[in-house]
Amino acid sequence: MRKFALGVYRVSWRTFTVTLLVWRVRLVRMIWGDNDAAQFVTRARKHAVIPLLRALGAAVDPSADVETGLILHNAHGGLHHLTIGPRCHVGKDCLIDLAAPVTLEPRCTLSMRVTLITHIDVGQTPLRDEFYPVERAPIVICEGAYLGANVTVLHGVEIGRCAMVAAGAVVRQPVAEKTIVGGVPAQVIRKLETR
């Protein structure tokens, strides 16, 4: 009987604290802006991450699994650029740049420390005028795709359905469906075949 009572207390307390945190984030967003509010997501406990993402404007399915330490860059326009589909997994310490839309389709997996960069901006250097103007482009991780630990995906890339990206790869070109890629820059290793 005692374990049951403690379990009910823990669940109701968790709901209460998450609700308070969501209201606090909304207040911080009104006063200091989206970037400051997004800092709460980085420091949040796992059970609070998805409610906070939703409170800041992201479209996150309730069946998604988002780990702690999620870093959101360029969140000054809100998190409406972020879409996380059903049964997606986002590992610990991932960095998502929201200068352009990022879409994680159903059942895709981002392992720990994956980095998704949706823009290039070299700052105020002369390189900006002559070689590298500011570019923004969306990233799409299609259904069932898997990105290994420490993968970096650059702006404008689409990772195809059921594709695999090996750990540590830097992806700067689209990846075809059911393909394994790896390396810096990422190259095709082989096609996946059904057994």
PDB file of C-alpha atoms in Angstrom:
ATOM      1  CA  MET A   1       0.000   0.000   0.000  1.00  0.00           C
ATOM      2  CA  ARG A   2       2.804   2.395   0.873  1.00  0.00           C
ATOM      3  CA  LYS A   3       4.605   1.953  -2.497  1.00  0.00           C
ATOM      4  CA  PHE A   4       1.373   2.736  -4.333  1.00  0.00           C
ATOM      5  CA  ALA A   5       0.872   5.958  -2.356  1.00  0.00           C
ATOM      6  CA  LEU A   6       4.438   7.101  -3.059  1.00  0.00           C
ATOM      7  CA  GLY A   7       4.035   6.310  -6.762  1.00  0.00           C
ATOM      8  CA  VAL A   8       0.872   8.424  -7.016  1.00  0.00           C
ATOM      9  CA  TYR A   9       2.576  11.248  -5.136  1.00  0.00           C
ATOM     10  CA  ARG A  10       5.616  11.122  -7.442  1.00  0.00           C
ATOM     11  CA  VAL A  11       3.470  11.213 -10.614  1.00  0.00           C
ATOM     12  CA  SER A  12       1.327  14.104  -9.412  1.00  0.00           C
ATOM     13  CA  TRP A  13       4.393  16.039  -8.184  1.00  0.00           C
ATOM     14  CA  ARG A  14       6.134  15.542 -11.549  1.00  0.00           C
ATOM     15  CA  THR A  15       3.077  16.848 -13.405  1.00  0.00           C
ATOM     16  CA  PHE A  16       2.884  19.848 -11.094  1.00  0.00           C
ATOM     17  CA  THR A  17       6.583  20.728 -11.445  1.00  0.00           C
ATOM     18  CA  VAL A  18       6.520  20.372 -15.248  1.00  0.00           C
ATOM     19  CA  THR A  19       3.479  22.660 -15.413  1.00  0.00           C
ATOM     20  CA  LEU A  20       5.292  25.264 -13.293  1.00  0.00           C
ATOM     21  CA  LEU A  21       8.387  24.973 -15.478  1.00  0.00           C
ATOM     22  CA  VAL A  22       6.342  25.455 -18.658  1.00  0.00           C
ATOM     23  CA  TRP A  23       4.788  28.623 -17.222  1.00  0.00           C
ATOM     24  CA  ARG A  24       8.228  29.868 -16.166  1.00  0.00           C
ATOM     25  CA  VAL A  25       9.582  29.273 -19.673  1.00  0.00           C
ATOM     26  CA  ARG A  26       6.662  31.163 -21.190  1.00  0.00           C
ATOM     27  CA  LEU A  27       7.358  34.088 -18.864  1.00  0.00           C
ATOM     28  CA  VAL A  28      11.093  34.071 -19.709  1.00  0.00           C
ATOM     29  CA  ARG A  29      10.187  33.942 -23.409  1.00  0.00           C
ATOM     30  CA  MET A  30       7.960  37.031 -23.059  1.00  0.00           C
ATOM     31  CA  ILE A  31      10.594  38.993 -21.144  1.00  0.00           C
ATOM     32  CA  TRP A  32      13.954  37.931 -22.607  1.00  0.00           C
ATOM     33  CA  GLY A  33      13.063  36.083 -25.815  1.00  0.00           C
ATOM     34  CA  ASP A  34      13.202  32.624 -27.354  1.00  0.00           C
ATOM     35  CA  ASN A  35      16.951  32.019 -27.059  1.00  0.00           C
ATOM     36  CA  ASP A  36      16.897  32.469 -23.282  1.00  0.00           C
ATOM     37  CA  ALA A  37      13.786  30.311 -22.984  1.00  0.00           C
ATOM     38  CA  ALA A  38      15.442  27.559 -25.070  1.00  0.00           C
ATOM     39  CA  GLN A  39      18.205  27.323 -22.439  1.00  0.00           C
ATOM     40  CA  PHE A  40      15.664  25.685 -20.137  1.00  0.00           C
ATOM     41  CA  VAL A  41      15.359  22.777 -22.593  1.00  0.00           C
ATOM     42  CA  THR A  42      19.109  22.121 -22.357  1.00  0.00           C
ATOM     43  CA  ARG A  43      18.999  21.897 -18.565  1.00  0.00           C
ATOM     44  CA  ALA A  44      15.639  20.126 -18.212  1.00  0.00           C
ATOM     45  CA  ARG A  45      15.104  16.628 -16.843  1.00  0.00           C
ATOM     46  CA  LYS A  46      13.997  14.075 -19.410  1.00  0.00           C
ATOM     47  CA  HIS A  47      10.308  14.074 -18.470  1.00  0.00           C
ATOM     48  CA  ALA A  48      10.162  17.860 -18.992  1.00  0.00           C
ATOM     49  CA  VAL A  49      11.921  18.130 -22.373  1.00  0.00           C
ATOM     50  CA  ILE A  50       8.944  17.403 -24.659  1.00  0.00           C
ATOM     51  CA  PRO A  51       6.493  19.673 -22.759  1.00  0.00           C
ATOM     52  CA  LEU A  52       9.046  22.490 -22.907  1.00  0.00           C
ATOM     53  CA  LEU A  53       9.663  21.989 -26.642  1.00  0.00           C
ATOM     54  CA  ARG A  54       5.922  22.144 -27.251  1.00  0.00           C
ATOM     55  CA  ALA A  55       5.530  25.240 -25.068  1.00  0.00           C
ATOM     56  CA  LEU A  56       8.127  26.988 -27.222  1.00  0.00           C
ATOM     57  CA  GLY A  57       6.359  26.107 -30.486  1.00  0.00           C
ATOM     58  CA  ALA A  58       7.940  22.847 -31.663  1.00  0.00           C
ATOM     59  CA  ALA A  59       5.732  20.114 -33.124  1.00  0.00           C
ATOM     60  CA  VAL A  60       6.705  17.039 -31.098  1.00  0.00           C
ATOM     61  CA  ASP A  61       4.739  13.797 -31.115  1.00  0.00           C
ATOM     62  CA  PRO A  62       4.062  12.456 -27.599  1.00  0.00           C
ATOM     63  CA  SER A  63       5.534   9.055 -28.526  1.00  0.00           C
ATOM     64  CA  ALA A  64       8.940  10.617 -29.335  1.00  0.00           C
ATOM     65  CA  ASP A  65      11.884   9.976 -27.026  1.00  0.00           C
ATOM     66  CA  VAL A  66      14.025  13.086 -26.504  1.00  0.00           C
ATOM     67  CA  GLU A  67      16.991  12.793 -24.142  1.00  0.00           C
ATOM     68  CA  THR A  68      18.475  15.508 -21.952  1.00  0.00           C
ATOM     69  CA  GLY A  69      21.113  18.049 -22.937  1.00  0.00           C
ATOM     70  CA  LEU A  70      19.396  19.045 -26.210  1.00  0.00           C
ATOM     71  CA  ILE A  71      21.002  22.275 -27.456  1.00  0.00           C
ATOM     72  CA  LEU A  72      18.847  24.525 -29.648  1.00  0.00           C
ATOM     73  CA  HIS A  73      20.769  27.121 -31.666  1.00  0.00           C
ATOM     74  CA  ASN A  74      19.147  30.107 -33.447  1.00  0.00           C
ATOM     75  CA  ALA A  75      15.898  29.742 -31.533  1.00  0.00           C
ATOM     76  CA  HIS A  76      15.204  33.481 -31.698  1.00  0.00           C
ATOM     77  CA  GLY A  77      12.196  32.898 -33.960  1.00  0.00           C
ATOM     78  CA  GLY A  78      10.685  30.271 -31.671  1.00  0.00           C
ATOM     79  CA  LEU A  79      10.859  26.545 -32.168  1.00  0.00           C
ATOM     80  CA  HIS A  80       8.246  26.361 -34.925  1.00  0.00           C
ATOM     81  CA  HIS A  81      11.017  25.189 -37.295  1.00  0.00           C
ATOM     82  CA  LEU A  82      11.387  21.941 -35.322  1.00  0.00           C
ATOM     83  CA  THR A  83       9.221  18.906 -36.092  1.00  0.00           C
ATOM     84  CA  ILE A  84       9.792  15.563 -34.341  1.00  0.00           C
ATOM     85  CA  GLY A  85       7.594  12.717 -35.559  1.00  0.00           C
ATOM     86  CA  PRO A  86       6.170   9.649 -33.827  1.00  0.00           C
ATOM     87  CA  ARG A  87       8.580   7.209 -32.157  1.00  0.00           C
ATOM     88  CA  CYS A  88      11.683   9.263 -33.014  1.00  0.00           C
ATOM     89  CA  HIS A  89      14.689   9.076 -30.722  1.00  0.00           C
ATOM     90  CA  VAL A  90      16.945  12.078 -30.104  1.00  0.00           C
ATOM     91  CA  GLY A  91      20.011  11.089 -28.076  1.00  0.00           C
ATOM     92  CA  LYS A  92      21.882  12.962 -25.363  1.00  0.00           C
ATOM     93  CA  ASP A  93      23.687  16.231 -26.103  1.00  0.00           C
ATOM     94  CA  CYS A  94      22.408  16.729 -29.663  1.00  0.00           C
ATOM     95  CA  LEU A  95      22.674  20.200 -31.222  1.00  0.00           C
ATOM     96  CA  ILE A  96      19.924  21.393 -33.561  1.00  0.00           C
ATOM     97  CA  ASP A  97      20.328  24.662 -35.476  1.00  0.00           C
ATOM     98  CA  LEU A  98      16.914  26.216 -36.186  1.00  0.00           C
ATOM     99  CA  ALA A  99      17.893  28.919 -38.683  1.00  0.00           C
ATOM    100  CA  ALA A 100      15.824  26.850 -41.166  1.00  0.00           C
ATOM    101  CA  PRO A 101      13.314  24.007 -40.627  1.00  0.00           C
ATOM    102  CA  VAL A 102      14.442  20.658 -39.216  1.00  0.00           C
ATOM    103  CA  THR A 103      12.104  17.709 -39.751  1.00  0.00           C
ATOM    104  CA  LEU A 104      12.557  14.335 -38.079  1.00  0.00           C
ATOM    105  CA  GLU A 105      10.105  11.941 -39.701  1.00  0.00           C
ATOM    106  CA  PRO A 106       8.595   8.934 -37.841  1.00  0.00           C
ATOM    107  CA  ARG A 107      10.868   6.324 -36.272  1.00  0.00           C
ATOM    108  CA  CYS A 108      14.193   7.979 -37.107  1.00  0.00           C
ATOM    109  CA  THR A 109      17.088   7.904 -34.634  1.00  0.00           C
ATOM    110  CA  LEU A 110      19.668  10.555 -33.790  1.00  0.00           C
ATOM    111  CA  SER A 111      22.355   9.034 -31.581  1.00  0.00           C
ATOM    112  CA  MET A 112      24.229  10.999 -28.950  1.00  0.00           C
ATOM    113  CA  ARG A 113      25.921  14.262 -29.936  1.00  0.00           C
ATOM    114  CA  VAL A 114      24.474  14.500 -33.441  1.00  0.00           C
ATOM    115  CA  THR A 115      24.738  18.027 -34.893  1.00  0.00           C
ATOM    116  CA  LEU A 116      22.246  19.397 -37.435  1.00  0.00           C
ATOM    117  CA  ILE A 117      23.413  22.693 -39.002  1.00  0.00           C
ATOM    118  CA  THR A 118      20.858  24.516 -41.187  1.00  0.00           C
ATOM    119  CA  HIS A 119      22.907  27.544 -42.182  1.00  0.00           C
ATOM    120  CA  ILE A 120      26.334  28.862 -43.085  1.00  0.00           C
ATOM    121  CA  ASP A 121      27.399  32.308 -41.904  1.00  0.00           C
ATOM    122  CA  VAL A 122      31.077  33.255 -41.762  1.00  0.00           C
ATOM    123  CA  GLY A 123      30.318  36.473 -39.892  1.00  0.00           C
ATOM    124  CA  GLN A 124      31.723  39.857 -40.854  1.00  0.00           C
ATOM    125  CA  THR A 125      34.876  38.603 -42.610  1.00  0.00           C
ATOM    126  CA  PRO A 126      35.611  39.502 -46.267  1.00  0.00           C
ATOM    127  CA  LEU A 127      34.883  35.854 -47.054  1.00  0.00           C
ATOM    128  CA  ARG A 128      31.196  36.674 -46.684  1.00  0.00           C
ATOM    129  CA  ASP A 129      31.257  39.196 -49.540  1.00  0.00           C
ATOM    130  CA  GLU A 130      33.430  37.242 -51.955  1.00  0.00           C
ATOM    131  CA  PHE A 131      33.008  33.520 -51.342  1.00  0.00           C
ATOM    132  CA  TYR A 132      30.482  32.472 -48.706  1.00  0.00           C
ATOM    133  CA  PRO A 133      27.264  34.492 -48.545  1.00  0.00           C
ATOM    134  CA  VAL A 134      24.791  33.541 -45.829  1.00  0.00           C
ATOM    135  CA  GLU A 135      22.834  30.416 -46.762  1.00  0.00           C
ATOM    136  CA  ARG A 136      19.945  28.732 -44.984  1.00  0.00           C
ATOM    137  CA  ALA A 137      18.337  25.462 -46.023  1.00  0.00           C
ATOM    138  CA  PRO A 138      16.184  22.856 -44.261  1.00  0.00           C
ATOM    139  CA  ILE A 139      17.273  19.431 -43.063  1.00  0.00           C
ATOM    140  CA  VAL A 140      14.999  16.403 -43.377  1.00  0.00           C
ATOM    141  CA  ILE A 141      15.723  13.082 -41.689  1.00  0.00           C
ATOM    142  CA  CYS A 142      13.318  10.658 -43.369  1.00  0.00           C
ATOM    143  CA  GLU A 143      11.389   7.806 -41.799  1.00  0.00           C
ATOM    144  CA  GLY A 144      13.468   5.050 -40.246  1.00  0.00           C
ATOM    145  CA  ALA A 145      16.849   6.725 -40.833  1.00  0.00           C
ATOM    146  CA  TYR A 146      19.650   6.186 -38.306  1.00  0.00           C
ATOM    147  CA  LEU A 147      22.434   8.691 -37.530  1.00  0.00           C
ATOM    148  CA  GLY A 148      25.327   7.350 -35.457  1.00  0.00           C
ATOM    149  CA  ALA A 149      27.106   9.169 -32.639  1.00  0.00           C
ATOM    150  CA  ASN A 150      28.777  12.514 -33.448  1.00  0.00           C
ATOM    151  CA  VAL A 151      27.350  12.766 -36.970  1.00  0.00           C
ATOM    152  CA  THR A 152      27.211  16.277 -38.457  1.00  0.00           C
ATOM    153  CA  VAL A 153      24.559  17.033 -41.096  1.00  0.00           C
ATOM    154  CA  LEU A 154      24.950  20.296 -43.030  1.00  0.00           C
ATOM    155  CA  HIS A 155      22.283  22.611 -44.437  1.00  0.00           C
ATOM    156  CA  GLY A 156      20.064  21.459 -47.294  1.00  0.00           C
ATOM    157  CA  VAL A 157      20.609  17.731 -46.724  1.00  0.00           C
ATOM    158  CA  GLU A 158      17.922  15.062 -46.770  1.00  0.00           C
ATOM    159  CA  ILE A 159      18.755  11.691 -45.236  1.00  0.00           C
ATOM    160  CA  GLY A 160      16.670   9.109 -47.116  1.00  0.00           C
ATOM    161  CA  ARG A 161      14.235   6.581 -45.738  1.00  0.00           C
ATOM    162  CA  CYS A 162      15.943   3.776 -43.750  1.00  0.00           C
ATOM    163  CA  ALA A 163      19.415   5.177 -44.512  1.00  0.00           C
ATOM    164  CA  MET A 164      22.286   4.750 -42.043  1.00  0.00           C
ATOM    165  CA  VAL A 165      25.026   7.296 -41.338  1.00  0.00           C
ATOM    166  CA  ALA A 166      28.147   5.919 -39.622  1.00  0.00           C
ATOM    167  CA  ALA A 167      29.418   7.521 -36.423  1.00  0.00           C
ATOM    168  CA  GLY A 168      31.529  10.644 -36.879  1.00  0.00           C
ATOM    169  CA  ALA A 169      30.485  11.272 -40.492  1.00  0.00           C
ATOM    170  CA  VAL A 170      30.003  14.739 -41.968  1.00  0.00           C
ATOM    171  CA  VAL A 171      27.076  14.692 -44.396  1.00  0.00           C
ATOM    172  CA  ARG A 172      26.976  17.499 -46.943  1.00  0.00           C
ATOM    173  CA  GLN A 173      25.088  15.769 -49.788  1.00  0.00           C
ATOM    174  CA  PRO A 174      21.666  14.058 -49.771  1.00  0.00           C
ATOM    175  CA  VAL A 175      21.711  10.373 -48.808  1.00  0.00           C
ATOM    176  CA  ALA A 176      19.597   7.945 -50.840  1.00  0.00           C
ATOM    177  CA  GLU A 177      17.171   5.633 -49.087  1.00  0.00           C
ATOM    178  CA  LYS A 178      18.445   2.299 -47.745  1.00  0.00           C
ATOM    179  CA  THR A 179      22.069   3.389 -48.095  1.00  0.00           C
ATOM    180  CA  ILE A 180      24.935   3.293 -45.598  1.00  0.00           C
ATOM    181  CA  VAL A 181      27.308   6.271 -45.701  1.00  0.00           C
ATOM    182  CA  GLY A 182      30.327   7.205 -43.609  1.00  0.00           C
ATOM    183  CA  GLY A 183      33.481   9.294 -43.500  1.00  0.00           C
ATOM    184  CA  VAL A 184      34.448  12.948 -43.822  1.00  0.00           C
ATOM    185  CA  PRO A 185      32.878  13.945 -46.131  1.00  0.00           C
ATOM    186  CA  ALA A 186      30.357  11.098 -46.105  1.00  0.00           C
ATOM    187  CA  GLN A 187      30.638   8.617 -48.978  1.00  0.00           C
ATOM    188  CA  VAL A 188      28.451   5.658 -49.901  1.00  0.00           C
ATOM    189  CA  ILE A 189      29.655   2.457 -48.228  1.00  0.00           C
ATOM    190  CA  ARG A 190      26.974   0.139 -49.553  1.00  0.00           C
ATOM    191  CA  LYS A 191      23.256  -0.291 -50.199  1.00  0.00           C
ATOM    192  CA  LEU A 192      21.096  -2.109 -47.672  1.00  0.00           C
ATOM    193  CA  GLU A 193      19.497  -5.304 -48.917  1.00  0.00           C
ATOM    194  CA  THR A 194      16.524  -7.088 -47.404  1.00  0.00           C
ATOM    195  CA  ARG A 195      17.228 -10.492 -45.931  1.00  0.00           C
TER     196      ARG A 195
END
